[in-house]
Amino acid sequence: MAWSSLLLLSLLGGPGLGEPGPLEDVVIDRYYIPKSCSREVQMGDFIRYHYNGTFKDGQKFDSSYDRGATVAGVVGVGRLITGMDRGLQGMCVNERRHLIVPPHLGYGSIGVAGMIPPDATLYFDVILLDIWNKEDKLQISTLHKPERCNRTVENSDFVRYHYNGTLLDGTHFDSSYSKDSTYDTYVGTGWLIKGMDEGLLGMCAGEKRRIVIPPFLAYGEKGYGTVIPPQASLVFDVLLVDLHNPKDGISLEHLELPAACKRKAVTGDFVRYHYNGTLMDGTLFDSSYSRNHTYDTYIGKGYVIPGMDQGLQGVCVGEKRRIVVPPHLGYGETGAGNKIPGSAVLVFDIHVIDFHNPLDAVEIETLSRPEGCNATTRDRDFVRYHYNCSLLDGTKLFSSHDYNHPQEATLGTSKVIDGLNTGLLNMCVGEKRVIVIPPHLGHGENGARGVPGSAVLRFEVELLSREDGVPEGYLFIWHGDPPANLYEDMDLNKDGEIPPEEFSAFIKAQLTEGKGRLMPSSDPDTVIADMFQNQDRNQDGKITAEELKLKSDEDQERIHEEL
């Protein structure tokens, strides 16, 4: 007969057939009891165990180890010899027992032909590996639950999770960690064993669970390959990495909103923002902060993943927002690089620094304007002003106050960025303004020293003074007609030549007497030197009468027309 049925009632006779031996009952030696015992064997339980069977002299008559398969059966329903039925009751998984079974509780006075002699006392060394009952339910223990849980797993959701799979006795049979990849699947659609389908329901991303699955909700009587025996209970320690549903759109959470929001970003706007990008379990995959540089892009134009294109719509300058992007609006089933797995849900925490549109003009807000102001700035005027320059998020860049003197510039001469030049026009002395300048009227895509590329700039300006300018292309103009004998008046020592020293002295005299004015500048000597170079056509360090006449004839008509 097969040894696997040796512990079942022999067809040759039951335990009451022979005379009882000197032992009245099974002798049980619990020589190893595990520290944790959540359940003990009771009548009607289904169990799996290994054993060695010997006689008193140590001679082996049977062993499940030799057959390479555990023994499975139901306790207390007459399928085992009475001594084994009694000896297994109250055992814990992984408990080890020595059992001494007297003949009347074993194979009695008949024995088993050729294997077990009549009236034999049997010695068993048993380890219990599994226990379950047909009334069992799925057992779920929560090992860790995150503080934040905005959503839990439902049927038809797609989940990504890590797991360690063991038998009830702790024998390892599989692990996603060893594959360095999550297990990705739909829930409640028949892709998983029933117990796992049920055990994943209600989980949060980042939650850890232990799921104990009885065989009839796992692989049942067939088992699975060589690693999961038939009728095996399974234990899964699960970490849910993320979840989504194919019908999901993006989800938004407003973390911080500015007190005022004059404008919200729309399709076609160019946005500069910082972000931290994480997976749903908090694993960081990218950050603009680590590069110390904003991410700059147009929105609604397909330059970023669809989820971000949607998630940036309607942002305010200074806003902080969390954008959760399902994989079908992110990087899909293939993922990106080695940091974003396939089918991963992405979480972006963004901080909007600024945004603009390529069609934007300069924005001017007058904070204060003196009463009775009749004269305002225009191109070619020389102005002095104080300013504070910052980014739209309030980051300070520059300030004239840091240098203890105002900024000076001649308007319309490309001495300041176009947007600031526009913002300084039509100002009164003493007026204060806020000037917001888009990058195409500022420092452009490349930025400047201390100014990020594509940055919107905010200037707080106070005009301190202005001086009338001169027409474009001229450094000096007369308030009236020039002297009839200009060359003779300019030739101070009457030697027929006008060197730089004489030229400078003559011009300064005209300025002092109010007969003309220079192009406004913080350095009049430089302007006068430039004037001399313009007159000295031969570049020989002196002005002749002919040179002066030619220059004067060309200039005077244009000057009077422009004035």
Coordinates of C-alpha atoms in Angstrom, one line a residue:
M1 CA 0.0 0.0 0.0
A2 CA 1.1 3.6 -0.5
W3 CA 2.9 5.2 2.5
S4 CA 0.9 8.4 2.1
S5 CA -2.1 6.5 3.5
L6 CA -0.3 4.8 6.3
L7 CA -1.6 7.2 8.9
L8 CA -5.1 6.8 7.6
L9 CA -7.2 4.0 9.1
S10 CA -5.9 0.7 7.8
L11 CA -8.4 -1.3 5.7
L12 CA -7.2 -4.2 7.7
G13 CA -8.6 -3.0 10.9
G14 CA -9.2 0.0 13.3
P15 CA -7.5 1.1 16.5
G16 CA -9.9 -1.0 18.7
L17 CA -9.0 -4.3 17.1
G18 CA -6.1 -5.3 19.3
E19 CA -5.4 -5.4 23.0
P20 CA -4.3 -2.1 24.5
G21 CA -0.7 -1.7 25.4
P22 CA 0.8 -0.4 28.5
L23 CA 0.0 3.2 27.4
E24 CA -3.6 4.4 27.8
D25 CA -3.3 7.5 25.6
V26 CA -1.0 9.3 23.2
V27 CA 2.1 10.7 24.8
I28 CA 2.7 14.3 23.5
D29 CA 6.1 16.1 23.9
R30 CA 5.8 19.7 22.7
Y31 CA 9.5 20.2 22.3
Y32 CA 9.2 23.4 20.2
I33 CA 6.4 25.9 20.6
P34 CA 6.7 29.1 18.4
K35 CA 6.5 32.4 20.3
S36 CA 3.4 33.5 18.4
C37 CA 0.5 31.2 18.0
S38 CA -2.6 32.9 16.6
R39 CA -4.5 29.6 16.1
E40 CA -4.5 26.0 17.3
V41 CA -5.7 22.9 15.5
Q42 CA -9.3 21.9 16.3
M43 CA -11.6 19.2 15.3
G44 CA -12.6 19.7 11.6
D45 CA -9.6 21.8 10.7
F46 CA -7.7 21.0 7.5
I47 CA -3.9 20.7 8.1
R48 CA -0.6 20.2 6.3
Y49 CA 2.3 18.7 8.1
H50 CA 5.6 16.8 7.8
Y51 CA 6.6 13.8 9.9
N52 CA 9.0 11.0 10.5
G53 CA 7.6 7.8 11.8
T54 CA 9.9 5.2 13.7
F55 CA 9.6 2.3 16.0
K56 CA 11.0 2.4 19.6
D57 CA 14.4 1.2 18.4
G58 CA 14.6 4.1 16.0
Q59 CA 14.0 2.1 12.8
K60 CA 12.1 4.3 10.3
F61 CA 8.9 3.0 8.8
D62 CA 7.7 6.1 7.0
S63 CA 8.6 9.7 6.3
S64 CA 6.8 12.5 4.4
Y65 CA 10.2 14.1 3.8
D66 CA 11.4 11.0 1.9
R67 CA 8.4 11.4 -0.4
G68 CA 9.1 15.1 -0.9
A69 CA 5.5 16.1 -0.1
T70 CA 3.6 17.2 2.9
V71 CA 0.6 15.3 4.3
A72 CA -2.7 17.0 4.1
G73 CA -5.9 16.0 5.8
V74 CA -8.8 16.9 8.1
V75 CA -8.5 16.4 11.9
G76 CA -11.1 14.5 13.9
V77 CA -13.3 13.1 11.1
G78 CA -11.9 9.5 11.2
R79 CA -9.4 9.9 8.3
L80 CA -6.3 9.6 10.5
I81 CA -5.4 6.9 13.0
T82 CA -6.9 7.9 16.4
G83 CA -3.5 8.5 17.9
M84 CA -2.5 11.0 15.3
D85 CA -5.9 12.7 15.4
R86 CA -5.4 13.2 19.1
G87 CA -1.7 14.2 18.9
L88 CA -2.3 16.9 16.3
Q89 CA -5.0 18.7 18.2
G90 CA -4.0 22.0 19.8
M91 CA -0.9 22.4 17.6
C92 CA 0.3 25.8 16.3
V93 CA 1.8 26.4 12.9
N94 CA 5.6 25.6 13.1
E95 CA 5.1 23.8 16.4
R96 CA 7.1 20.5 16.7
R97 CA 5.9 17.5 18.6
H98 CA 7.1 14.0 19.5
L99 CA 4.1 11.7 19.6
I100 CA 4.1 8.2 21.1
V101 CA 1.1 6.3 19.8
P102 CA 0.2 3.1 21.6
P103 CA -1.0 0.2 19.5
H104 CA -4.7 0.5 20.3
L105 CA -4.6 4.0 19.0
G106 CA -2.5 3.0 16.0
Y107 CA -2.7 -0.1 13.9
G108 CA -3.6 -2.5 16.8
S109 CA -2.9 -6.2 16.9
I110 CA -3.0 -6.5 13.1
G111 CA -0.5 -3.9 12.0
V112 CA 0.3 -3.4 8.4
A113 CA 1.7 -6.3 6.5
G114 CA 5.4 -6.1 5.8
M115 CA 5.6 -2.6 7.3
I116 CA 4.2 -2.3 10.8
P117 CA 4.1 -5.4 13.1
P118 CA 1.1 -6.2 15.3
D119 CA 0.9 -4.4 18.6
A120 CA 3.6 -1.9 17.5
T121 CA 4.0 1.4 19.4
L122 CA 4.7 4.2 16.9
Y123 CA 6.9 7.2 17.4
F124 CA 6.2 10.3 15.3
D125 CA 8.2 13.5 15.0
V126 CA 5.7 16.1 13.5
I127 CA 5.9 19.7 12.4
L128 CA 2.7 21.6 11.6
L129 CA 2.9 23.7 8.4
D130 CA -0.6 24.9 7.7
I131 CA -4.1 25.1 9.2
W132 CA -7.4 26.3 7.9
N133 CA -11.1 25.6 8.0
K134 CA -13.7 25.8 5.3
E135 CA -15.5 28.5 7.4
D136 CA -12.3 30.7 7.3
K137 CA -12.5 34.2 6.0
L138 CA -9.7 36.4 4.6
Q139 CA -7.5 37.8 7.3
I140 CA -6.3 41.3 6.9
S141 CA -3.9 43.1 9.2
T142 CA -2.9 46.7 8.7
L143 CA 0.8 47.1 9.4
H144 CA 1.1 50.8 8.4
K145 CA -1.4 53.4 7.2
P146 CA -0.3 56.8 5.9
E147 CA -1.7 59.9 7.6
R148 CA -3.1 61.2 4.4
C149 CA -5.4 58.9 2.4
N150 CA -7.5 60.7 -0.2
R151 CA -8.5 57.6 -2.0
T152 CA -8.7 53.8 -1.5
V153 CA -8.7 50.9 -3.9
E154 CA -12.0 49.9 -5.6
N155 CA -12.9 47.3 -8.1
S156 CA -11.7 48.1 -11.6
D157 CA -8.8 50.2 -10.3
F158 CA -5.3 49.6 -11.6
V159 CA -2.8 49.1 -8.8
R160 CA 1.0 48.8 -8.5
Y161 CA 2.2 47.1 -5.3
H162 CA 5.2 45.3 -3.8
Y163 CA 4.8 42.0 -2.0
N164 CA 6.5 39.2 -0.2
G165 CA 4.7 35.9 -0.5
T166 CA 5.1 33.1 2.0
L167 CA 3.4 30.0 3.1
L168 CA 1.8 30.0 6.6
D169 CA 4.9 28.5 8.1
G170 CA 7.0 31.3 6.7
T171 CA 8.4 29.5 3.7
H172 CA 9.2 32.0 1.0
F173 CA 7.7 31.4 -2.4
D174 CA 7.8 34.7 -4.3
S175 CA 8.7 38.4 -4.0
S176 CA 8.3 41.4 -6.3
Y177 CA 11.3 43.0 -4.5
S178 CA 13.6 40.3 -5.9
K179 CA 12.4 41.3 -9.4
D180 CA 13.0 45.0 -8.7
S181 CA 9.6 45.8 -10.1
T182 CA 6.1 46.2 -8.7
Y183 CA 3.3 43.9 -9.5
D184 CA 0.9 45.8 -11.7
T185 CA -2.7 44.7 -12.3
Y186 CA -6.4 45.5 -12.3
V187 CA -8.4 44.7 -9.2
G188 CA -11.7 42.8 -9.2
T189 CA -11.5 41.8 -12.8
G190 CA -10.3 38.2 -12.3
W191 CA -6.6 38.8 -13.0
L192 CA -5.7 37.9 -9.4
I193 CA -6.6 35.0 -7.1
K194 CA -9.8 35.8 -5.2
G195 CA -8.2 36.4 -1.9
M196 CA -5.8 39.0 -3.3
D197 CA -8.7 40.7 -5.2
E198 CA -10.5 41.1 -1.9
G199 CA -7.5 41.9 0.2
L200 CA -6.4 44.9 -1.8
L201 CA -9.8 46.6 -1.6
G202 CA -9.8 49.7 0.6
M203 CA -6.0 50.2 0.6
C204 CA -4.4 53.6 0.5
A205 CA -1.2 54.4 -1.5
G206 CA 1.6 53.8 1.0
E207 CA -0.4 51.4 3.1
K208 CA 1.2 48.1 4.3
R209 CA -1.0 45.1 4.9
R210 CA -0.6 41.4 5.8
I211 CA -3.2 39.3 3.9
V212 CA -3.7 35.7 4.9
I213 CA -5.5 33.8 2.3
P214 CA -7.0 30.3 2.8
P215 CA -6.4 27.8 0.0
F216 CA -10.0 27.9 -1.4
L217 CA -9.4 31.7 -2.1
A218 CA -5.9 31.0 -3.5
Y219 CA -4.6 28.1 -5.6
G220 CA -6.8 25.4 -3.9
E221 CA -6.2 21.6 -4.5
K222 CA -3.8 22.1 -7.4
G223 CA -1.4 24.5 -5.9
Y224 CA 1.0 26.4 -8.2
G225 CA 4.0 24.9 -9.8
T226 CA 6.6 23.6 -7.3
V227 CA 6.5 26.6 -5.0
I228 CA 2.9 26.5 -3.7
P229 CA 1.7 23.1 -2.5
P230 CA -1.9 22.0 -2.9
Q231 CA -4.2 23.2 -0.2
A232 CA -1.7 25.9 1.0
S233 CA -2.7 29.0 2.9
L234 CA -0.8 32.0 1.6
V235 CA 0.5 35.1 3.4
F236 CA 1.2 38.3 1.5
D237 CA 2.9 41.3 3.0
V238 CA 1.8 44.0 0.6
L239 CA 2.9 47.6 0.1
L240 CA 0.6 49.6 -2.2
V241 CA 2.7 51.9 -4.3
D242 CA -0.1 53.6 -6.2
L243 CA -3.5 53.3 -7.7
H244 CA -5.6 54.8 -10.4
N245 CA -8.6 54.2 -12.6
P246 CA -8.5 54.4 -16.4
K247 CA -11.3 56.9 -16.2
D248 CA -9.4 59.2 -13.9
G249 CA -8.6 62.8 -14.8
I250 CA -6.0 64.9 -13.0
S251 CA -6.7 65.9 -9.4
L252 CA -5.8 69.3 -8.0
E253 CA -5.1 70.4 -4.5
H254 CA -4.5 74.1 -3.8
L255 CA -1.7 74.2 -1.2
E256 CA -1.3 78.0 -1.1
L257 CA -3.1 80.8 -2.9
P258 CA -1.8 84.4 -3.1
A259 CA -3.9 87.1 -1.4
A260 CA -4.5 88.7 -4.7
C261 CA -4.6 87.1 -8.2
K262 CA -5.1 89.6 -11.0
R263 CA -4.6 87.1 -13.7
K264 CA -4.7 83.3 -14.2
A265 CA -2.6 81.4 -16.7
V266 CA -4.3 80.2 -19.9
T267 CA -3.3 78.3 -23.0
G268 CA -0.5 80.0 -24.8
D269 CA 1.0 81.5 -21.7
F270 CA 4.6 80.9 -20.8
V271 CA 5.0 79.7 -17.2
R272 CA 8.1 79.5 -15.0
Y273 CA 7.6 77.2 -12.0
H274 CA 9.5 75.1 -9.5
Y275 CA 8.4 71.6 -8.7
N276 CA 9.1 68.4 -6.8
G277 CA 8.0 65.3 -8.7
T278 CA 7.2 62.2 -6.7
L279 CA 5.6 58.8 -7.2
M280 CA 2.4 58.2 -5.2
D281 CA 4.4 56.5 -2.4
G282 CA 6.5 59.6 -2.0
T283 CA 9.6 58.5 -3.9
L284 CA 11.2 61.6 -5.5
F285 CA 12.0 61.2 -9.2
D286 CA 12.8 64.8 -10.1
S287 CA 13.0 68.3 -8.7
S288 CA 13.7 71.7 -10.3
Y289 CA 15.0 72.9 -6.9
S290 CA 17.9 70.5 -7.2
R291 CA 19.0 72.2 -10.4
N292 CA 18.4 75.7 -8.9
H293 CA 16.4 76.6 -12.0
T294 CA 12.7 76.9 -12.8
Y295 CA 11.0 74.7 -15.4
D296 CA 9.9 77.1 -18.1
T297 CA 7.4 76.2 -20.7
Y298 CA 4.3 77.1 -22.7
I299 CA 1.1 75.5 -21.5
G300 CA -1.7 74.0 -23.5
K301 CA 0.7 73.5 -26.5
G302 CA 1.9 70.0 -25.9
Y303 CA 5.3 70.8 -24.7
V304 CA 4.7 69.0 -21.4
I305 CA 2.8 65.8 -20.5
P306 CA -1.0 66.2 -20.9
G307 CA -1.6 66.1 -17.2
M308 CA 0.7 69.0 -16.6
D309 CA -0.8 70.9 -19.5
Q310 CA -4.1 70.6 -17.8
G311 CA -2.9 71.1 -14.3
L312 CA -1.2 74.4 -14.9
Q313 CA -4.3 76.0 -16.4
G314 CA -5.7 78.7 -14.1
V315 CA -2.6 79.1 -11.8
C316 CA -1.8 82.4 -10.2
V317 CA 1.6 83.9 -9.7
G318 CA 2.9 82.7 -6.3
E319 CA 0.4 79.8 -6.1
K320 CA 1.4 76.5 -4.8
R321 CA -0.5 73.6 -6.1
R322 CA -0.4 69.7 -6.1
I323 CA -1.2 68.1 -9.4
V324 CA -1.8 64.3 -9.4
V325 CA -1.4 62.8 -12.9
P326 CA -2.7 59.3 -13.8
P327 CA -0.4 57.4 -16.1
H328 CA -2.6 57.8 -19.2
L329 CA -2.0 61.5 -18.8
G330 CA 1.6 61.1 -17.8
Y331 CA 4.2 58.7 -19.2
G332 CA 1.8 55.7 -19.8
E333 CA 2.7 52.1 -19.6
T334 CA 6.3 52.6 -20.6
G335 CA 7.3 55.2 -18.0
A336 CA 10.3 57.4 -18.5
G337 CA 14.0 56.6 -17.8
N338 CA 14.8 54.5 -14.8
K339 CA 13.0 56.7 -12.3
I340 CA 9.4 56.7 -13.5
P341 CA 8.0 53.1 -13.8
G342 CA 5.4 52.2 -16.3
S343 CA 1.8 52.9 -15.3
A344 CA 3.0 55.2 -12.5
V345 CA 0.8 57.9 -11.0
L346 CA 2.8 61.1 -10.7
V347 CA 2.5 63.8 -8.0
F348 CA 3.8 67.3 -8.7
D349 CA 4.0 69.9 -6.0
I350 CA 4.5 73.2 -8.0
H351 CA 5.2 76.8 -7.1
V352 CA 4.4 79.3 -9.8
I353 CA 7.1 82.0 -10.0
D354 CA 5.6 84.0 -12.9
F355 CA 3.9 83.7 -16.3
H356 CA 3.4 85.9 -19.3
N357 CA 2.1 85.8 -22.8
P358 CA 4.3 86.7 -25.9
L359 CA 1.7 89.4 -26.8
D360 CA 1.9 91.1 -23.3
A361 CA 2.7 94.8 -23.2
V362 CA 4.2 96.7 -20.3
E363 CA 1.9 97.1 -17.3
I364 CA 2.0 100.5 -15.6
E365 CA 0.4 101.2 -12.2
T366 CA 0.7 104.8 -10.9
L367 CA 1.0 104.8 -7.2
S368 CA 1.2 108.6 -6.7
R369 CA 1.5 111.6 -9.0
P370 CA 2.2 115.2 -7.9
E371 CA -0.6 117.7 -8.5
G372 CA 0.0 120.4 -11.1
C373 CA 2.4 118.3 -13.2
N374 CA 2.8 119.9 -16.6
A375 CA 6.1 118.5 -17.8
T376 CA 6.6 114.8 -18.3
T377 CA 9.4 112.6 -19.6
R378 CA 9.9 111.8 -23.2
D379 CA 12.5 110.1 -25.3
R380 CA 16.0 111.8 -25.3
D381 CA 15.3 113.2 -21.8
F382 CA 17.9 112.6 -19.1
V383 CA 16.3 111.2 -16.0
R384 CA 17.4 110.3 -12.5
Y385 CA 15.2 107.8 -10.6
H386 CA 15.3 105.3 -7.7
Y387 CA 14.1 101.8 -8.3
N388 CA 13.6 98.4 -6.7
C389 CA 13.6 95.5 -9.1
S390 CA 12.2 92.0 -8.2
L391 CA 10.7 88.9 -9.7
L392 CA 6.9 88.5 -9.6
D393 CA 7.2 86.1 -6.6
G394 CA 8.9 88.9 -4.6
T395 CA 12.5 87.7 -5.0
K396 CA 14.6 90.9 -4.9
L397 CA 17.1 91.3 -7.7
F398 CA 18.5 94.9 -7.6
S399 CA 17.9 98.3 -6.0
S400 CA 19.4 101.7 -6.6
H401 CA 19.2 102.2 -2.9
D402 CA 21.9 99.6 -2.5
Y403 CA 24.3 102.0 -4.3
N404 CA 23.3 105.1 -2.3
H405 CA 22.7 107.1 -5.5
P406 CA 19.9 107.1 -8.1
Q407 CA 20.0 105.5 -11.5
E408 CA 20.7 107.8 -14.5
A409 CA 19.7 107.3 -18.1
T410 CA 18.9 109.0 -21.3
L411 CA 15.6 107.7 -22.5
G412 CA 15.3 106.3 -26.0
T413 CA 19.0 105.6 -26.4
S414 CA 18.9 101.9 -25.5
K415 CA 20.5 102.6 -22.1
V416 CA 17.8 100.7 -20.3
I417 CA 15.7 97.7 -21.4
D418 CA 12.8 98.5 -23.7
G419 CA 10.1 97.8 -21.1
L420 CA 11.6 100.1 -18.5
N421 CA 12.1 102.8 -21.1
T422 CA 8.4 102.6 -21.9
G423 CA 7.5 102.6 -18.3
L424 CA 9.6 105.8 -17.6
L425 CA 7.9 107.8 -20.3
N426 CA 5.2 110.4 -19.5
M427 CA 6.3 110.5 -15.9
C428 CA 6.3 113.6 -13.7
V429 CA 9.1 114.4 -11.3
G430 CA 8.1 112.9 -8.0
E431 CA 5.8 110.4 -9.5
K432 CA 5.9 106.8 -8.3
R433 CA 5.0 103.8 -10.4
V434 CA 5.0 100.0 -10.5
I435 CA 6.2 98.8 -13.9
V436 CA 5.7 95.1 -14.9
I437 CA 7.8 94.0 -17.8
P438 CA 7.4 90.8 -19.8
P439 CA 10.7 89.1 -20.8
H440 CA 10.4 90.0 -24.5
L441 CA 10.6 93.6 -23.4
G442 CA 13.1 92.8 -20.7
H443 CA 16.1 90.5 -20.8
G444 CA 14.6 87.8 -23.0
E445 CA 15.0 84.1 -22.9
N446 CA 18.7 84.3 -21.9
G447 CA 18.2 86.7 -19.0
A448 CA 21.2 88.7 -17.7
R449 CA 23.5 88.6 -14.8
G450 CA 21.3 88.0 -11.8
V451 CA 18.2 87.8 -13.9
P452 CA 16.8 84.4 -14.9
G453 CA 15.9 83.7 -18.5
S454 CA 12.3 84.5 -19.5
A455 CA 11.7 86.3 -16.2
V456 CA 8.9 88.8 -15.8
L457 CA 10.3 91.8 -13.9
R458 CA 8.6 94.2 -11.5
F459 CA 10.1 97.7 -11.0
E460 CA 9.0 100.1 -8.3
V461 CA 10.2 103.5 -9.6
E462 CA 10.3 107.0 -8.3
L463 CA 11.3 109.8 -10.7
L464 CA 13.7 112.3 -9.0
S465 CA 14.6 114.6 -11.9
R466 CA 14.5 115.1 -15.6
E467 CA 16.4 117.3 -18.1
D468 CA 15.2 118.1 -21.6
G469 CA 17.1 116.1 -24.2
V470 CA 18.4 116.9 -27.6
P471 CA 17.2 115.5 -31.0
E472 CA 18.4 112.0 -31.8
G473 CA 21.9 112.0 -33.4
Y474 CA 23.0 115.3 -31.7
L475 CA 25.1 116.0 -28.7
F476 CA 24.6 119.8 -28.5
I477 CA 22.0 122.3 -29.7
W478 CA 21.9 126.1 -29.6
H479 CA 19.0 127.8 -27.9
G480 CA 19.1 130.4 -30.6
D481 CA 21.1 131.0 -33.7
P482 CA 24.8 130.1 -33.4
P483 CA 27.4 133.0 -33.6
A484 CA 27.9 134.4 -37.0
N485 CA 31.6 133.9 -36.8
L486 CA 31.5 130.6 -34.9
Y487 CA 35.0 129.5 -35.9
E488 CA 36.7 132.7 -35.0
D489 CA 34.9 132.8 -31.6
M490 CA 35.9 129.2 -31.0
D491 CA 39.6 129.8 -31.9
L492 CA 40.4 131.4 -28.5
N493 CA 44.1 132.0 -29.2
K494 CA 43.5 133.0 -32.8
D495 CA 46.1 130.6 -34.2
G496 CA 43.8 129.2 -36.9
E497 CA 43.4 125.8 -35.2
I498 CA 41.0 124.5 -32.6
P499 CA 42.5 121.8 -30.4
P500 CA 40.3 119.8 -27.9
E501 CA 41.1 122.1 -25.0
E502 CA 39.8 125.2 -26.9
F503 CA 36.8 123.3 -28.1
S504 CA 35.9 122.2 -24.6
A505 CA 36.4 125.6 -23.0
F506 CA 34.2 127.3 -25.7
I507 CA 31.3 124.7 -25.3
K508 CA 31.4 125.0 -21.5
A509 CA 31.2 128.8 -21.8
Q510 CA 28.1 128.5 -23.9
L511 CA 26.5 126.2 -21.4
T512 CA 27.3 128.6 -18.5
E513 CA 25.8 131.5 -20.4
G514 CA 22.7 129.5 -21.3
K515 CA 23.2 129.7 -25.0
G516 CA 22.9 126.0 -25.7
R517 CA 22.7 122.6 -24.0
L518 CA 24.4 119.2 -24.2
M519 CA 22.8 115.9 -24.5
P520 CA 22.1 115.2 -20.8
S521 CA 24.6 112.9 -19.2
S522 CA 26.3 112.2 -15.9
D523 CA 29.6 113.0 -17.6
P524 CA 29.5 116.2 -19.7
D525 CA 33.3 116.0 -20.5
T526 CA 32.7 112.7 -22.3
V527 CA 29.9 114.2 -24.4
I528 CA 32.1 117.2 -25.3
A529 CA 34.9 114.8 -26.3
D530 CA 32.5 112.9 -28.5
M531 CA 31.4 116.2 -30.1
F532 CA 35.0 117.1 -30.8
Q533 CA 35.6 113.7 -32.5
N534 CA 32.5 114.3 -34.7
Q535 CA 33.8 117.7 -35.8
D536 CA 37.4 116.5 -36.4
R537 CA 36.8 114.7 -39.7
N538 CA 40.4 114.3 -40.5
Q539 CA 41.1 112.8 -37.1
D540 CA 44.2 114.9 -36.7
G541 CA 43.5 116.3 -33.2
K542 CA 42.3 119.7 -34.4
I543 CA 39.3 121.3 -36.1
T544 CA 39.8 123.4 -39.1
A545 CA 37.4 126.1 -40.4
E546 CA 36.5 123.9 -43.4
E547 CA 35.6 121.0 -41.1
L548 CA 33.4 123.2 -38.9
K549 CA 31.6 124.7 -41.9
L550 CA 30.8 121.4 -43.4
K551 CA 29.5 120.0 -40.2
S552 CA 27.5 123.1 -39.4
D553 CA 25.8 123.2 -42.8
E554 CA 24.7 119.6 -42.5
D555 CA 23.4 119.9 -39.0
Q556 CA 21.6 123.2 -38.6
E557 CA 18.7 122.6 -41.0
R558 CA 17.9 119.2 -39.3
I559 CA 18.2 120.7 -35.8
H560 CA 15.8 123.5 -36.4
E561 CA 13.3 121.1 -38.1
E562 CA 13.4 118.7 -35.2
L563 CA 13.0 121.5 -32.6

